[in-house]
Each structure stands twice: as structure tokens, then as C-alpha cells.
Amino acid sequence: MNRELDLTQARWRKSSYSGGDNDCVEVAVFREQVAIRDSKRPEQSPLVVSRAGVQTFIVGIRAGHVG
């Protein structure tokens, strides 16, 4: 998973619940990985994690283990 991810064609998305002030997290989903970035700083390198890692993180949040 240490391959360089080509982000030039990334489709960045943010929650429809975000306001218009660019204070949110954006994600770009790929086959095996998810790129995560700060919408205020799109020029910075995103955090890239496995899809399984993101799913585990979300399960932890829903279970109250993150907070």
C-alpha cells in the first residue's frame, strides 16, 4: 500500500451538511484507498488510508470509542 496515489483525477467530496465557509473535511474514494484533506488547505498533501481503515474508524466512532 505504499504506492503513490495519483490524485490528479480525484473527485473530492464533502458532506452536504457542511456550511459554505470551507471548514470541513473532503474525501476522495479510490478502489483500495481513501484520501482525506482539509478543505481550507487543498494544496497540502492529504492523508491516505485504506478503505478498511476508514470503515474501522467509522465503526469506532459509532460505538463511542473515538471522541
PDB file of C-alpha atoms in Angstrom:
ATOM      1  CA  MET A   1       0.000   0.000   0.000  1.00  0.00           C
ATOM      2  CA  ASN A   2       2.975   2.343  -0.209  1.00  0.00           C
ATOM      3  CA  ARG A   3       2.233   3.074  -3.843  1.00  0.00           C
ATOM      4  CA  GLU A   4       1.968   6.719  -4.782  1.00  0.00           C
ATOM      5  CA  LEU A   5      -1.691   7.602  -5.332  1.00  0.00           C
ATOM      6  CA  ASP A   6      -2.441   9.725  -8.411  1.00  0.00           C
ATOM      7  CA  LEU A   7      -4.736  12.474  -7.129  1.00  0.00           C
ATOM      8  CA  THR A   8      -4.923  14.469 -10.374  1.00  0.00           C
ATOM      9  CA  GLN A   9      -8.283  12.921 -11.272  1.00  0.00           C
ATOM     10  CA  ALA A  10      -9.629  12.781  -7.710  1.00  0.00           C
ATOM     11  CA  ARG A  11     -13.278  13.693  -7.170  1.00  0.00           C
ATOM     12  CA  TRP A  12     -13.215  15.458  -3.837  1.00  0.00           C
ATOM     13  CA  ARG A  13     -16.480  15.380  -1.891  1.00  0.00           C
ATOM     14  CA  LYS A  14     -17.678  16.862   1.354  1.00  0.00           C
ATOM     15  CA  SER A  15     -20.786  16.337   3.405  1.00  0.00           C
ATOM     16  CA  SER A  16     -23.974  18.045   2.332  1.00  0.00           C
ATOM     17  CA  TYR A  17     -24.226  19.114   5.994  1.00  0.00           C
ATOM     18  CA  SER A  18     -21.132  21.349   5.650  1.00  0.00           C
ATOM     19  CA  GLY A  19     -21.621  25.060   5.542  1.00  0.00           C
ATOM     20  CA  GLY A  20     -20.322  27.274   2.781  1.00  0.00           C
ATOM     21  CA  ASP A  21     -17.331  28.510   4.768  1.00  0.00           C
ATOM     22  CA  ASN A  22     -14.896  25.732   3.765  1.00  0.00           C
ATOM     23  CA  ASP A  23     -14.479  24.441   7.318  1.00  0.00           C
ATOM     24  CA  CYS A  24     -14.783  20.775   6.532  1.00  0.00           C
ATOM     25  CA  VAL A  25     -13.053  17.569   5.597  1.00  0.00           C
ATOM     26  CA  GLU A  26     -13.090  16.392   1.993  1.00  0.00           C
ATOM     27  CA  VAL A  27     -12.652  12.809   0.833  1.00  0.00           C
ATOM     28  CA  ALA A  28     -11.745  11.187  -2.457  1.00  0.00           C
ATOM     29  CA  VAL A  29     -12.527   7.474  -2.642  1.00  0.00           C
ATOM     30  CA  PHE A  30     -10.399   5.134  -4.733  1.00  0.00           C
ATOM     31  CA  ARG A  31     -10.539   1.384  -5.261  1.00  0.00           C
ATOM     32  CA  GLU A  32      -8.405   0.456  -2.250  1.00  0.00           C
ATOM     33  CA  GLN A  33      -7.726   3.778  -0.556  1.00  0.00           C
ATOM     34  CA  VAL A  34      -9.373   6.959   0.667  1.00  0.00           C
ATOM     35  CA  ALA A  35      -7.672  10.360   0.549  1.00  0.00           C
ATOM     36  CA  ILE A  36      -8.713  12.862   3.235  1.00  0.00           C
ATOM     37  CA  ARG A  37      -7.884  16.576   3.216  1.00  0.00           C
ATOM     38  CA  ASP A  38      -8.752  19.864   4.888  1.00  0.00           C
ATOM     39  CA  SER A  39     -10.939  21.966   2.589  1.00  0.00           C
ATOM     40  CA  LYS A  40      -9.184  25.129   3.805  1.00  0.00           C
ATOM     41  CA  ARG A  41      -5.824  23.782   2.613  1.00  0.00           C
ATOM     42  CA  PRO A  42      -6.392  21.750  -0.566  1.00  0.00           C
ATOM     43  CA  GLU A  43      -2.804  22.378  -1.700  1.00  0.00           C
ATOM     44  CA  GLN A  44      -1.396  20.311   1.181  1.00  0.00           C
ATOM     45  CA  SER A  45      -0.846  16.579   0.882  1.00  0.00           C
ATOM     46  CA  PRO A  46      -3.875  14.591   2.007  1.00  0.00           C
ATOM     47  CA  LEU A  47      -3.908  11.753   4.492  1.00  0.00           C
ATOM     48  CA  VAL A  48      -4.248   8.492   2.538  1.00  0.00           C
ATOM     49  CA  VAL A  49      -5.599   5.425   4.320  1.00  0.00           C
ATOM     50  CA  SER A  50      -7.028   2.070   3.330  1.00  0.00           C
ATOM     51  CA  ARG A  51     -10.770   1.780   2.823  1.00  0.00           C
ATOM     52  CA  ALA A  52     -10.799  -0.870   5.543  1.00  0.00           C
ATOM     53  CA  GLY A  53      -9.085   1.575   7.896  1.00  0.00           C
ATOM     54  CA  VAL A  54     -11.753   4.211   7.264  1.00  0.00           C
ATOM     55  CA  GLN A  55     -14.502   1.655   7.874  1.00  0.00           C
ATOM     56  CA  THR A  56     -12.887   0.615  11.168  1.00  0.00           C
ATOM     57  CA  PHE A  57     -12.608   4.269  12.209  1.00  0.00           C
ATOM     58  CA  ILE A  58     -16.304   4.910  11.456  1.00  0.00           C
ATOM     59  CA  VAL A  59     -17.360   1.797  13.382  1.00  0.00           C
ATOM     60  CA  GLY A  60     -15.305   3.050  16.342  1.00  0.00           C
ATOM     61  CA  ILE A  61     -16.962   6.471  16.205  1.00  0.00           C
ATOM     62  CA  ARG A  62     -20.440   4.956  16.097  1.00  0.00           C
ATOM     63  CA  ALA A  63     -19.584   2.701  19.038  1.00  0.00           C
ATOM     64  CA  GLY A  64     -18.391   5.680  21.070  1.00  0.00           C
ATOM     65  CA  HIS A  65     -14.721   4.646  21.136  1.00  0.00           C
ATOM     66  CA  VAL A  66     -13.480   7.856  19.487  1.00  0.00           C
ATOM     67  CA  GLY A  67     -14.218  11.233  20.877  1.00  0.00           C
TER      68      GLY A  67
END
